mmCIF file of C-alpha atoms in Angstrom:
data_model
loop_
_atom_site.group_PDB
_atom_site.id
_atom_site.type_symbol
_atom_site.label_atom_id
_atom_site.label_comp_id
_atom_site.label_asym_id
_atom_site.label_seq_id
_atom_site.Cartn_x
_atom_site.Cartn_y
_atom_site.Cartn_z
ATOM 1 C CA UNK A 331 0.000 0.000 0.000
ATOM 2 C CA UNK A 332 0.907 3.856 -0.938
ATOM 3 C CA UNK A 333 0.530 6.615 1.029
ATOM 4 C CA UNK A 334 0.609 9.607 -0.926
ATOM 5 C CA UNK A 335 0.822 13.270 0.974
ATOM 6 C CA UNK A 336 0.048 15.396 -1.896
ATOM 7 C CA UNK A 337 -2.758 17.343 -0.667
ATOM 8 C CA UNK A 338 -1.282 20.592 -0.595
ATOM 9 C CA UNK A 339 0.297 20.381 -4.145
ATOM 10 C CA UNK A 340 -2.784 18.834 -5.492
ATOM 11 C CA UNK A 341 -4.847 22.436 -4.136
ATOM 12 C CA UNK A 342 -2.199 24.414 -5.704
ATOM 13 C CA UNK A 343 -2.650 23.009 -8.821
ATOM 14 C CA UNK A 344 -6.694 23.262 -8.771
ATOM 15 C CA UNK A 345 -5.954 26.899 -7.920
ATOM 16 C CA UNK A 346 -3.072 27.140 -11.413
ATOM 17 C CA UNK A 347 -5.306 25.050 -13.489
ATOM 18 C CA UNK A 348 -8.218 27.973 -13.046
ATOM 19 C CA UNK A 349 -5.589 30.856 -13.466
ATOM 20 C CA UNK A 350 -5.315 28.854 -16.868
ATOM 21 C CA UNK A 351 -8.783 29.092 -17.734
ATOM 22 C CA UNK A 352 -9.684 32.543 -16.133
ATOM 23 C CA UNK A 353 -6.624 34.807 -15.205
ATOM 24 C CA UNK A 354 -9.093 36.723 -12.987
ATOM 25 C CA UNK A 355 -10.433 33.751 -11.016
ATOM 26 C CA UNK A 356 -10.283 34.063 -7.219
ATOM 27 C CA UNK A 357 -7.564 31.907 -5.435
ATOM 28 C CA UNK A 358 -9.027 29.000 -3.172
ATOM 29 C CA UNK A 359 -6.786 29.737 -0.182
ATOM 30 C CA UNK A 360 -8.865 28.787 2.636
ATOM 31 C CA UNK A 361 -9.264 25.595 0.254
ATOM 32 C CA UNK A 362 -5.213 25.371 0.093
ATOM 33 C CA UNK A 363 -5.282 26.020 4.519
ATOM 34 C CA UNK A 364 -7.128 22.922 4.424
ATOM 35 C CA UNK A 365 -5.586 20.936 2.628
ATOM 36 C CA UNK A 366 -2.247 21.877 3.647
ATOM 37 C CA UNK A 367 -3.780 20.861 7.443
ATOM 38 C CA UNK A 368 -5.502 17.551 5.756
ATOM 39 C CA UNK A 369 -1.578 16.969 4.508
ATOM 40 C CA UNK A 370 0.037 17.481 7.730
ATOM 41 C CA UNK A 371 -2.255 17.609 10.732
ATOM 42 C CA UNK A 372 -3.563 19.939 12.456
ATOM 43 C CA UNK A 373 -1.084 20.580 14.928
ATOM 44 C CA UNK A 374 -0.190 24.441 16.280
ATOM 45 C CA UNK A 375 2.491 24.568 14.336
ATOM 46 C CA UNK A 376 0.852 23.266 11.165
ATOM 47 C CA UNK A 377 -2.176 25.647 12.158
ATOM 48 C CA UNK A 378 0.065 28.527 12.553
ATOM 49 C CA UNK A 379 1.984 27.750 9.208
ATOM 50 C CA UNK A 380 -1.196 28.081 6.974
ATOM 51 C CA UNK A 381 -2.729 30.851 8.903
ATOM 52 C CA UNK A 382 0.263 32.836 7.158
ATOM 53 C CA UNK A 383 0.645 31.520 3.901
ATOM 54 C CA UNK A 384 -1.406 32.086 0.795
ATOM 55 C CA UNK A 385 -1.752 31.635 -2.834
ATOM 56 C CA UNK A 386 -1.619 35.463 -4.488
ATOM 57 C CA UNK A 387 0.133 37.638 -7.026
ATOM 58 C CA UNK A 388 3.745 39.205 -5.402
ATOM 59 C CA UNK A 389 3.299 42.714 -5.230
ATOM 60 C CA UNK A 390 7.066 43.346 -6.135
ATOM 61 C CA UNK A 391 7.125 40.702 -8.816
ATOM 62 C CA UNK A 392 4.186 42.472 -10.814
ATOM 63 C CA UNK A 393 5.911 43.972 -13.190
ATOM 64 C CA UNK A 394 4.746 46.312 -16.205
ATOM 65 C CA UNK A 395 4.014 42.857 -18.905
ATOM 66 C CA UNK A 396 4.078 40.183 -16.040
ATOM 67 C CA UNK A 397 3.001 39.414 -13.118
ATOM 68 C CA UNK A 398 4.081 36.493 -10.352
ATOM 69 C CA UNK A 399 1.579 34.519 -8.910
ATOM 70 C CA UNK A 400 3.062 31.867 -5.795
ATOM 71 C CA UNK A 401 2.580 30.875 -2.327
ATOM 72 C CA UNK A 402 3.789 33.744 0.004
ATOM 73 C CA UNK A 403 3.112 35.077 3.532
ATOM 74 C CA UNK A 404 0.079 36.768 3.748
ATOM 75 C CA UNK A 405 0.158 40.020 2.717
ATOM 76 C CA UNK A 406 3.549 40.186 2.247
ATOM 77 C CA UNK A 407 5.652 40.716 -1.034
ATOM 78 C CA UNK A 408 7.301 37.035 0.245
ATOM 79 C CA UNK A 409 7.173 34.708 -2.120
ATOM 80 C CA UNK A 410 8.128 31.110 -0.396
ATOM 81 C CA UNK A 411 10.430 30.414 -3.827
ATOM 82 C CA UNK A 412 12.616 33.534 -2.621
ATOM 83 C CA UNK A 413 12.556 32.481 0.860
ATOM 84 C CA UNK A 414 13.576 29.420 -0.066
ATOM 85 C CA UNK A 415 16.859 30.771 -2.332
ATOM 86 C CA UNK A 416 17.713 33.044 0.561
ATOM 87 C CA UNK A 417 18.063 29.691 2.743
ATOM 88 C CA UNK A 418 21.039 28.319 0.148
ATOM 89 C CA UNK A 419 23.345 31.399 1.655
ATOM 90 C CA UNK A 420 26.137 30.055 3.758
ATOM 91 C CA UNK A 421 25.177 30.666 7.018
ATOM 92 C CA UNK A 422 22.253 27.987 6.767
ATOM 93 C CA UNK A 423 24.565 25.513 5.038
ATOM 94 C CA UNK A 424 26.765 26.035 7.852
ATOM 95 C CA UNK A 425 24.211 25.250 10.743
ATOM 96 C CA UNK A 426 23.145 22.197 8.641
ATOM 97 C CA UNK A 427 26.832 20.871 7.908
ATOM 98 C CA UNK A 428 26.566 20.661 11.962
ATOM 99 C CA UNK A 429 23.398 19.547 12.198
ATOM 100 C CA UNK A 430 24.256 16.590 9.819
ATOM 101 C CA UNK A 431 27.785 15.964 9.507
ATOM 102 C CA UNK A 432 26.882 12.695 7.429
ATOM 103 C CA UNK A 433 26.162 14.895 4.794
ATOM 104 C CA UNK A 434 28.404 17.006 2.289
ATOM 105 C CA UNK A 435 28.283 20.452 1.990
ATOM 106 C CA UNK A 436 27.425 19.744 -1.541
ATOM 107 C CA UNK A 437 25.011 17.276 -0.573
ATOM 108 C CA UNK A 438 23.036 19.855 1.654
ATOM 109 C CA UNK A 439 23.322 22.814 -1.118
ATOM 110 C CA UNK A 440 21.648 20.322 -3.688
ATOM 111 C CA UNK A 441 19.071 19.761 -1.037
ATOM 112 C CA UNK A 442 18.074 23.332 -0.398
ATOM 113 C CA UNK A 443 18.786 23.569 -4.362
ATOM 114 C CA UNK A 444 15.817 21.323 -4.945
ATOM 115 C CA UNK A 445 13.765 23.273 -2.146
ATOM 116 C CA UNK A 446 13.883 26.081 -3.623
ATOM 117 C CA UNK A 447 12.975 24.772 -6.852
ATOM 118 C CA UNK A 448 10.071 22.831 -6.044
ATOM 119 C CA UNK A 449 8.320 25.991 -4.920
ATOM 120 C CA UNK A 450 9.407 27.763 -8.080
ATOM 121 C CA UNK A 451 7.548 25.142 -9.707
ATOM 122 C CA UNK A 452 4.553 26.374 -7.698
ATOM 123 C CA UNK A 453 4.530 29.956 -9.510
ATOM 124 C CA UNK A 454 2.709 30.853 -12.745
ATOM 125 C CA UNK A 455 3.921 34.193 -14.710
ATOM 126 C CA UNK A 456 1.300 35.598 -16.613
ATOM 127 C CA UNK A 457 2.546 37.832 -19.466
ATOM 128 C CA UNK A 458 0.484 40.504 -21.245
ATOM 129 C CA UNK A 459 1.162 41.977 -24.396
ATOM 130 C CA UNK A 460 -0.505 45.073 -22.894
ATOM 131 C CA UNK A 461 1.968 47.657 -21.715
ATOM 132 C CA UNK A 462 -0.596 48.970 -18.845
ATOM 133 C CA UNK A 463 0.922 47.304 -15.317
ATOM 134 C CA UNK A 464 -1.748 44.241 -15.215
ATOM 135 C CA UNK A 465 -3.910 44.677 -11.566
ATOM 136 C CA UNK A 466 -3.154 42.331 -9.133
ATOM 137 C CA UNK A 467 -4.707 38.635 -8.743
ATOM 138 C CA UNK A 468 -4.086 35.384 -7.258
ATOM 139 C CA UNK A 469 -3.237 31.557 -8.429
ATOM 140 C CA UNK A 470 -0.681 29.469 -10.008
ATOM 141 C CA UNK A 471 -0.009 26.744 -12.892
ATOM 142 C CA UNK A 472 0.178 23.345 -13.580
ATOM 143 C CA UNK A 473 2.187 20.872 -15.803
ATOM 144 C CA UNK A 474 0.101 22.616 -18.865
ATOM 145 C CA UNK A 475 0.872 26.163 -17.526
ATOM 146 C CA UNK A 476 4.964 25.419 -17.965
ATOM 147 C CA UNK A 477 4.234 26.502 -21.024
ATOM 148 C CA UNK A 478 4.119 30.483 -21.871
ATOM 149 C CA UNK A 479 0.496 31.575 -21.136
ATOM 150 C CA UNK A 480 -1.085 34.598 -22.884
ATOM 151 C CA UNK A 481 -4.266 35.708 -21.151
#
């Protein structure tokens, strides 16, 4: 038997997939809360986690033909993804070299490496061929949505 945790991922996607079909769609997020609490349990920590994290457009990552559309803190220009790279900087490869000797700097670069890019791989960019700074929003893409989208 498999036990697949994919709950969270699976809302995110729902949330891309409708980006996809309607740029303007509203963002699930209490949807996403849930399942990212269905995913993990519902303990404080887990509770406190997706009371400040949400699916939306990053203010700062709007720009004039594009716009950025991840998980981030709640109301926040934050996006997770950038979080994420700021983590690779030496002083957290440091603390985990000591943390877990048995590992390779290399080996815990590539880790945080693949961290980072997993929630890159949450993010949709929507680009306009209208020059007028596109309002903000909220979602992100799938598998399909890799692919340059022109709303």
């Amino acid at each position: 038997m498999f036990l697949i945790r994919d709950d969270l991922v699976r809302a995110v996607q729902a949330a891309m997939d409708r980006l996809l079909v309607d740029p303007n769609s509203a963002i699930d997020n209490e949807g996403i809360r849930t399942a990212l609490l269905r995913q993990a349990s519902s303990t404080p920590d887990n509770i406190s986690c997706s009371e400040h994290v949400e699916y939306s457009v990053s203010p700062e990552k709007r720009l004039e033909l594009k716009r950025t559309f991840g998980l981030k803190i709640v109301g926040k220009d934050a996006l997770l993804s950038d979080i994420a790279y700021d983590l690779e900087r030496g002083e957290v490869v440091d603390l985990l070299a000591a943390r877990r000797p048995e590992l390779s700097r290399e080996e815990i670069e590539a880790a945080l490496r693949v961290s980072t890019l997993l929630l890159s791989g949450l993010e949709i960019q929507m680009v306009s061929q209208d020059p007028v700074p596109i309002a903000g929003g909220v979602s992100r893409t799938s598998a399909a949505a890799r692919r340059q989208y022109s709303p």
